[in-house]
Short mmCIF file of N, CA and C in Angstrom, two decimals:
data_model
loop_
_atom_site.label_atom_id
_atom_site.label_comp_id
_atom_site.label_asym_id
_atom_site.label_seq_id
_atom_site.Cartn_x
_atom_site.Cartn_y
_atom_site.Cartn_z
N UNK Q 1 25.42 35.67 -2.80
CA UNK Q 1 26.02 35.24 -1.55
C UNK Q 1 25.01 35.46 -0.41
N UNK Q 2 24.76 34.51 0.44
CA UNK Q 2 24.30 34.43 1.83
C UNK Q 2 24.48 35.63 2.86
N UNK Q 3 24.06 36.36 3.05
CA UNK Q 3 24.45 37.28 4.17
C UNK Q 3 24.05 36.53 5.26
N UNK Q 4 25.07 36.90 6.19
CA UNK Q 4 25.47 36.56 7.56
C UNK Q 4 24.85 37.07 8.88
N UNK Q 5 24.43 36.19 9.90
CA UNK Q 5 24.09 37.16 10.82
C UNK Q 5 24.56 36.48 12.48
N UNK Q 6 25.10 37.16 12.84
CA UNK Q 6 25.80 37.18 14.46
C UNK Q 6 24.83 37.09 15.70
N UNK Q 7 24.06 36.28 16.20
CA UNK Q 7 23.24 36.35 17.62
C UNK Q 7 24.35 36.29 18.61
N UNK Q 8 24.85 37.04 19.65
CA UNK Q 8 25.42 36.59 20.34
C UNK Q 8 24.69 37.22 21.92
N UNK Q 9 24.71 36.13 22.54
CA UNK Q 9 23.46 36.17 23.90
C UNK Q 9 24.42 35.78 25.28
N UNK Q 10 23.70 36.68 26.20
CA UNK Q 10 24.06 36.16 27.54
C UNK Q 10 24.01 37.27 28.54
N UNK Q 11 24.85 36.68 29.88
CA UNK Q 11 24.52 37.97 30.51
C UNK Q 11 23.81 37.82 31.70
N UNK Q 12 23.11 38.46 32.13
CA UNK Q 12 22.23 38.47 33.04
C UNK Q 12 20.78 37.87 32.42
N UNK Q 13 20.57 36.60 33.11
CA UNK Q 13 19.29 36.19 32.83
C UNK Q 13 17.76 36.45 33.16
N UNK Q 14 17.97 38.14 33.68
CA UNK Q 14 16.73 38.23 33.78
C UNK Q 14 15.81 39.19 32.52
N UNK Q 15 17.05 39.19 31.83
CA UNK Q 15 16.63 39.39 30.31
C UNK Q 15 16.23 38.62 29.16
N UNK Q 16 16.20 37.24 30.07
CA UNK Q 16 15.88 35.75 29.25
C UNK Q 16 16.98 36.46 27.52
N UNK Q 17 18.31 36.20 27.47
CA UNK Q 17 19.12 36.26 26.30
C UNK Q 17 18.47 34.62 25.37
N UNK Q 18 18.57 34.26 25.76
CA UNK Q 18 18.55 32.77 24.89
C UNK Q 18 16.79 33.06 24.41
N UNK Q 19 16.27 33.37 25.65
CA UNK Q 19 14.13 33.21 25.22
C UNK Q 19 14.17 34.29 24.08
N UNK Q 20 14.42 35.18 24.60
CA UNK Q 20 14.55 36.53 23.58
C UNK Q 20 14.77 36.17 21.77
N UNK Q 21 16.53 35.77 21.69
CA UNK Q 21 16.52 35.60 20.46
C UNK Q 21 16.31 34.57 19.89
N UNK Q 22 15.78 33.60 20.53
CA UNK Q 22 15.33 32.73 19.94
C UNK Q 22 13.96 32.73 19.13
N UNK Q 23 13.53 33.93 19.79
CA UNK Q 23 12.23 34.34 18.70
C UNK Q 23 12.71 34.81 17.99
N UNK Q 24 13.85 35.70 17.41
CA UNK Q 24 14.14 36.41 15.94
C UNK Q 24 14.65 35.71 15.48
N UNK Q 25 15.48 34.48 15.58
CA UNK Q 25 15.99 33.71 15.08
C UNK Q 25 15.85 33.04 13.59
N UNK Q 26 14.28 32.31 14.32
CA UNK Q 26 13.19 31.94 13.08
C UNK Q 26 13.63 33.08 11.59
N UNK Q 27 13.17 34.46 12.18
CA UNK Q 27 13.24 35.59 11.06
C UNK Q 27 14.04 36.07 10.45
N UNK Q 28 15.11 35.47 10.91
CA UNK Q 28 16.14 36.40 9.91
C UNK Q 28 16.78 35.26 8.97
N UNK Q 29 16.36 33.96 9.70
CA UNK Q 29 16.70 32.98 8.37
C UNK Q 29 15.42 32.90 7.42
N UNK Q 30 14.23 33.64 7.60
CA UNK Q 30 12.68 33.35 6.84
C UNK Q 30 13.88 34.75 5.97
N UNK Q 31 14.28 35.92 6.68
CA UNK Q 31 14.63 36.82 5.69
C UNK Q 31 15.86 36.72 4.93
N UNK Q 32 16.68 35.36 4.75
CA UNK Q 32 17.60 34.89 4.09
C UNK Q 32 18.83 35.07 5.16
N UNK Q 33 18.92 34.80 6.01
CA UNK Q 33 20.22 34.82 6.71
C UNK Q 33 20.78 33.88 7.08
N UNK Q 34 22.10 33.44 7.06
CA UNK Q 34 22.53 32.46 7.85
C UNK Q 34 22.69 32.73 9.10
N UNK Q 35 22.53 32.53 9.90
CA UNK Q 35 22.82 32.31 11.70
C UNK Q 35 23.26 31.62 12.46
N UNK Q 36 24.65 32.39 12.69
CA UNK Q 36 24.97 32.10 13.81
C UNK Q 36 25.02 32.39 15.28
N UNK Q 37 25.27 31.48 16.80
CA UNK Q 37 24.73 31.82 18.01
C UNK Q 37 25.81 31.77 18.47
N UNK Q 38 26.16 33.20 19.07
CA UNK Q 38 27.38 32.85 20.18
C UNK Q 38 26.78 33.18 21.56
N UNK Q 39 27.61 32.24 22.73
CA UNK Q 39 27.50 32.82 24.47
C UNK Q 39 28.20 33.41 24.73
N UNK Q 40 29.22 34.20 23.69
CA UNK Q 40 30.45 34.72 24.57
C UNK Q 40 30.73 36.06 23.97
N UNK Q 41 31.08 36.58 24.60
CA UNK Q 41 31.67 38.03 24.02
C UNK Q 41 33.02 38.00 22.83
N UNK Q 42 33.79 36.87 23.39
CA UNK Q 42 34.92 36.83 23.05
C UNK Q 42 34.88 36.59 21.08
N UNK Q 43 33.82 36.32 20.59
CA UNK Q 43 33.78 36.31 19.19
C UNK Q 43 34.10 37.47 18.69
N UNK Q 44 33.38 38.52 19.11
CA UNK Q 44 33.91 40.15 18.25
C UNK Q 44 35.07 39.98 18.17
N UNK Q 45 35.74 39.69 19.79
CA UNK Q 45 37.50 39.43 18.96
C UNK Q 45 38.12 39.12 17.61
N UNK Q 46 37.70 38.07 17.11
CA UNK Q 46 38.22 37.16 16.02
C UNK Q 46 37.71 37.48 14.59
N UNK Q 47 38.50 38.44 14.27
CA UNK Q 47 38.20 39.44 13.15
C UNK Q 47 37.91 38.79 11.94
N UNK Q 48 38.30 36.90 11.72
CA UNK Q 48 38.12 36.16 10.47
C UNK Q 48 36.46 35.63 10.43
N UNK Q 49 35.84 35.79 11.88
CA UNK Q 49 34.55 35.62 11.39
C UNK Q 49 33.79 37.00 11.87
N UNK Q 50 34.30 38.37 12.29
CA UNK Q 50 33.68 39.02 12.40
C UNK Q 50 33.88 39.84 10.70
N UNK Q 51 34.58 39.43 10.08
CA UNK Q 51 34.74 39.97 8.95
C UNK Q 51 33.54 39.46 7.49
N UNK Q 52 33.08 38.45 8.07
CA UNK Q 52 31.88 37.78 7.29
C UNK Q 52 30.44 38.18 7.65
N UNK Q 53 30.71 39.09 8.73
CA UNK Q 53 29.43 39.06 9.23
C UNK Q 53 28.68 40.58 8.81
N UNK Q 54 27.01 40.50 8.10
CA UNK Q 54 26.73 41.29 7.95
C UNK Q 54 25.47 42.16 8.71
N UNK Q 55 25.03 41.35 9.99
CA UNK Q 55 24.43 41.88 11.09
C UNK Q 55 24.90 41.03 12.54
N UNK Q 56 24.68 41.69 13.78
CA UNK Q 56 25.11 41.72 14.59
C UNK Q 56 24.00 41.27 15.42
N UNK Q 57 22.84 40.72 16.43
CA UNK Q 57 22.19 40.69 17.03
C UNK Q 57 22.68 40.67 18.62
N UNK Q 58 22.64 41.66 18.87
CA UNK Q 58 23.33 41.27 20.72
C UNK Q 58 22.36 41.33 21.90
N UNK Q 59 22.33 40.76 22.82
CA UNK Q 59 21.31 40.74 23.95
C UNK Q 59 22.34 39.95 24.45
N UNK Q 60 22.70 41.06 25.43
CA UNK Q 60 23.80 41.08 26.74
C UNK Q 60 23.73 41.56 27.23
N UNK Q 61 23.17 41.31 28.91
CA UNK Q 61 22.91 42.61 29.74
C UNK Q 61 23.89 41.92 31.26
N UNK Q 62 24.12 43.53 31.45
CA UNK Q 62 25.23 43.53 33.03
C UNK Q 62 26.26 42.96 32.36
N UNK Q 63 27.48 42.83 31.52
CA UNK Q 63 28.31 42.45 31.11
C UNK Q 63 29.42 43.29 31.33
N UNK Q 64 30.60 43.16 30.82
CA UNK Q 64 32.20 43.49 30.70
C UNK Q 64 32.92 43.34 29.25
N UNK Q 65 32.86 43.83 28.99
CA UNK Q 65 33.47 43.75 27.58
C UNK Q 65 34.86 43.98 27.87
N UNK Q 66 35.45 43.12 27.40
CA UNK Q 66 37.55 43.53 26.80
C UNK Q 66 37.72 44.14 25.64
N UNK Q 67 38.70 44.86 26.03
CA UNK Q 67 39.09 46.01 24.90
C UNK Q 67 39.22 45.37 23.66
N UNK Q 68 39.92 44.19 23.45
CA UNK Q 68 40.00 43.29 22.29
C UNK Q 68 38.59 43.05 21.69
N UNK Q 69 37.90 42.90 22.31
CA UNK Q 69 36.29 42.17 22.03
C UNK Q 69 35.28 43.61 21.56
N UNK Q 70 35.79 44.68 22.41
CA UNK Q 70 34.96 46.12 21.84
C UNK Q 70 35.59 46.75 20.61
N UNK Q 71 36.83 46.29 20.67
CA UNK Q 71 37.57 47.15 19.17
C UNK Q 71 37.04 46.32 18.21
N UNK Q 72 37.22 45.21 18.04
CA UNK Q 72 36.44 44.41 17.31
C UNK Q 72 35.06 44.29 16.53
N UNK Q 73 34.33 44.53 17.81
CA UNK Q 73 33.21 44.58 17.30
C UNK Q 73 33.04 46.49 16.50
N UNK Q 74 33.08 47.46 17.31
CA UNK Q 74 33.50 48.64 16.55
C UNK Q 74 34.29 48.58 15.20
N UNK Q 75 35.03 47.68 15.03
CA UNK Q 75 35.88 47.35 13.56
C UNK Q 75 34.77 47.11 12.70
N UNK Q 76 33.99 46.00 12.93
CA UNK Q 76 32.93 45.90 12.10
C UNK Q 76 32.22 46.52 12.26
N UNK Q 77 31.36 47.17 12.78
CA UNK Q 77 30.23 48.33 12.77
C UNK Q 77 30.68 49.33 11.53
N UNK Q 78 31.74 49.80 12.06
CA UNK Q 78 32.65 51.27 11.39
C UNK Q 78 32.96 50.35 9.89
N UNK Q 79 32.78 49.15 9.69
CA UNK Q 79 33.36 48.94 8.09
C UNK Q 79 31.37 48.47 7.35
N UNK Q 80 30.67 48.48 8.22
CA UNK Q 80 29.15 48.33 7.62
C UNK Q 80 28.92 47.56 8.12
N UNK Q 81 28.98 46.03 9.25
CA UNK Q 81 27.85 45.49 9.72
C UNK Q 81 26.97 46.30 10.62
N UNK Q 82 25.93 45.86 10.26
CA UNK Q 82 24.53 46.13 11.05
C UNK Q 82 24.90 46.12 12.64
N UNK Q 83 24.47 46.24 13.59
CA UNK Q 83 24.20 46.34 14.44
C UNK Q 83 22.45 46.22 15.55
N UNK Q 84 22.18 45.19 15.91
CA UNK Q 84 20.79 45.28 16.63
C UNK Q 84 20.80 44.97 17.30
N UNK Q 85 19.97 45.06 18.61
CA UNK Q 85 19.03 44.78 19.94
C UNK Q 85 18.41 45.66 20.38
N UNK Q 86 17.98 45.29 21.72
CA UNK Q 86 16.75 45.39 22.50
C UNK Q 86 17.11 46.00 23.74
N UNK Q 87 16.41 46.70 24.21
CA UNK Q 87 16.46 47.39 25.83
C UNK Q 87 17.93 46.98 26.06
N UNK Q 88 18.08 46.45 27.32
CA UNK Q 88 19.48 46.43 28.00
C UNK Q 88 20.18 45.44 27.61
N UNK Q 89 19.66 44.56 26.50
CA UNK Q 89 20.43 43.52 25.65
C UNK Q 89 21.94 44.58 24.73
N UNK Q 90 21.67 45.34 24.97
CA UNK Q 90 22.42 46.47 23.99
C UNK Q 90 22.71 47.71 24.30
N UNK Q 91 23.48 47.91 25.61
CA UNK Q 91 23.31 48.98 26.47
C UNK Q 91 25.16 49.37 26.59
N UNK Q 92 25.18 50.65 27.55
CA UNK Q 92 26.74 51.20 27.58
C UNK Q 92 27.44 49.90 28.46
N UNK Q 93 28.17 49.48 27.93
CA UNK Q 93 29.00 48.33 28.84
C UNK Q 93 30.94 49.17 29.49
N UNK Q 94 31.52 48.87 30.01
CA UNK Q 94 32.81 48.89 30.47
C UNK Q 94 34.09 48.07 29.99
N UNK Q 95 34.75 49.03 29.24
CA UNK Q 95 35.72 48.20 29.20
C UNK Q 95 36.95 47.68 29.81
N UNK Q 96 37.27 46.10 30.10
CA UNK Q 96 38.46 45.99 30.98
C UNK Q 96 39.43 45.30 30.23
N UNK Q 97 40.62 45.82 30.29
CA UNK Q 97 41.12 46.73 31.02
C UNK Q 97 40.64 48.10 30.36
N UNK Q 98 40.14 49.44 30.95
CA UNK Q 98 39.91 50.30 30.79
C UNK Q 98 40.85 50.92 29.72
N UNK Q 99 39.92 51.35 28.53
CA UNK Q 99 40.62 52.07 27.38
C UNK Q 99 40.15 53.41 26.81
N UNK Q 100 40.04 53.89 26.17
CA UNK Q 100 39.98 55.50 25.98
C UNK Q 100 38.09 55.13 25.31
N UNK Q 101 38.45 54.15 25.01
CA UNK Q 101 36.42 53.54 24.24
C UNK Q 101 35.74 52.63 25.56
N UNK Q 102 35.59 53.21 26.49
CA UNK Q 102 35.12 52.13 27.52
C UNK Q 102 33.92 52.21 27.54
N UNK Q 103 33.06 53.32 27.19
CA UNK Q 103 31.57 53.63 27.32
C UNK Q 103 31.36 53.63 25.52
N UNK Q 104 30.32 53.07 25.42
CA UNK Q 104 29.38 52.71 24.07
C UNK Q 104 28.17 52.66 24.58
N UNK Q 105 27.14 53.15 23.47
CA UNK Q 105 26.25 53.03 22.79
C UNK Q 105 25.86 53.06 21.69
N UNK Q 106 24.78 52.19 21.41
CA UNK Q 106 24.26 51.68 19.76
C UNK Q 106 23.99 53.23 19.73
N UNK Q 107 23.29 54.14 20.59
CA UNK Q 107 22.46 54.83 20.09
C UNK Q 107 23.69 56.07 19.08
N UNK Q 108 25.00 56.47 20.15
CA UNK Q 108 25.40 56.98 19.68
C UNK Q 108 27.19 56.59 19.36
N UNK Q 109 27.85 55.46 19.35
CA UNK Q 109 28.77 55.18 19.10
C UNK Q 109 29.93 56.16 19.81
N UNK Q 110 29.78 56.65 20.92
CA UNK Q 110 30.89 57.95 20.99
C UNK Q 110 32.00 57.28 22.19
N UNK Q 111 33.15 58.08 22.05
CA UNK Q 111 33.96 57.69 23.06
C UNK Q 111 34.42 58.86 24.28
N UNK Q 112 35.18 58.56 24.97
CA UNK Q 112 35.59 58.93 26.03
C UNK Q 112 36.86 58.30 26.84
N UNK Q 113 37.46 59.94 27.29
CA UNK Q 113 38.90 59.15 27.62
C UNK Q 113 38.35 58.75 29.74
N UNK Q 114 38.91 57.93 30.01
CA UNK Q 114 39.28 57.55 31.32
C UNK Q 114 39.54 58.59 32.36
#
């Protein structure tokens, strides 16, 4: 089977999201991946294709994440997809409406209540 892989880009463009992964892009299908590109946050939501997915590529900077869209993506992390990016492509974001997981990081996955 094909392993799967998630680009999802945007954000503040002075992180060039689109220039960025469009250079790894090439590589992870040279390293057998299928790829797909999302602009929106709102994919982590939708657990029938975050459930196929076996890496994550994110470069999103200055963003907002919804609680729906961060549990989500944490659903898959916590069941084994990968997780990657770059500097502030992949940084602590906020969640709205504010939930007990509003602060994340790749580096350390931890939460905090409000």
């Amino acid at each position: 089977m094909q392993r799967r892989a998630l680009v999802v880009r945007g954000g503040w463009d002075g992180h060039d999201p689109v220039g960025t992964t469009d250079l790894f892009i090439p590589r992870l299908r040279e390293a057998g991946f299928d790829v797909a590109v999302e602009d929106a946050l709102e994919v982590y939501a939708d657990s029938d294709v975050m459930d196929g997915i076996d890496l994550v590529v994110q470069s999103w900077t200055k963003g907002e994440i919804l609680a729906d869209e961060l549990t989500g993506l944490r659903r898959a992390v916590e069941a084994g997809t990968g997780l990657a990016g770059w500097h502030g492509g992949c940084s602590t974001r906020s969640a709205t409406p504010p939930t007990t997981t509003t602060s994340w990081a790749v580096s350390s996955w931890r939460t905090r209540t409000t």
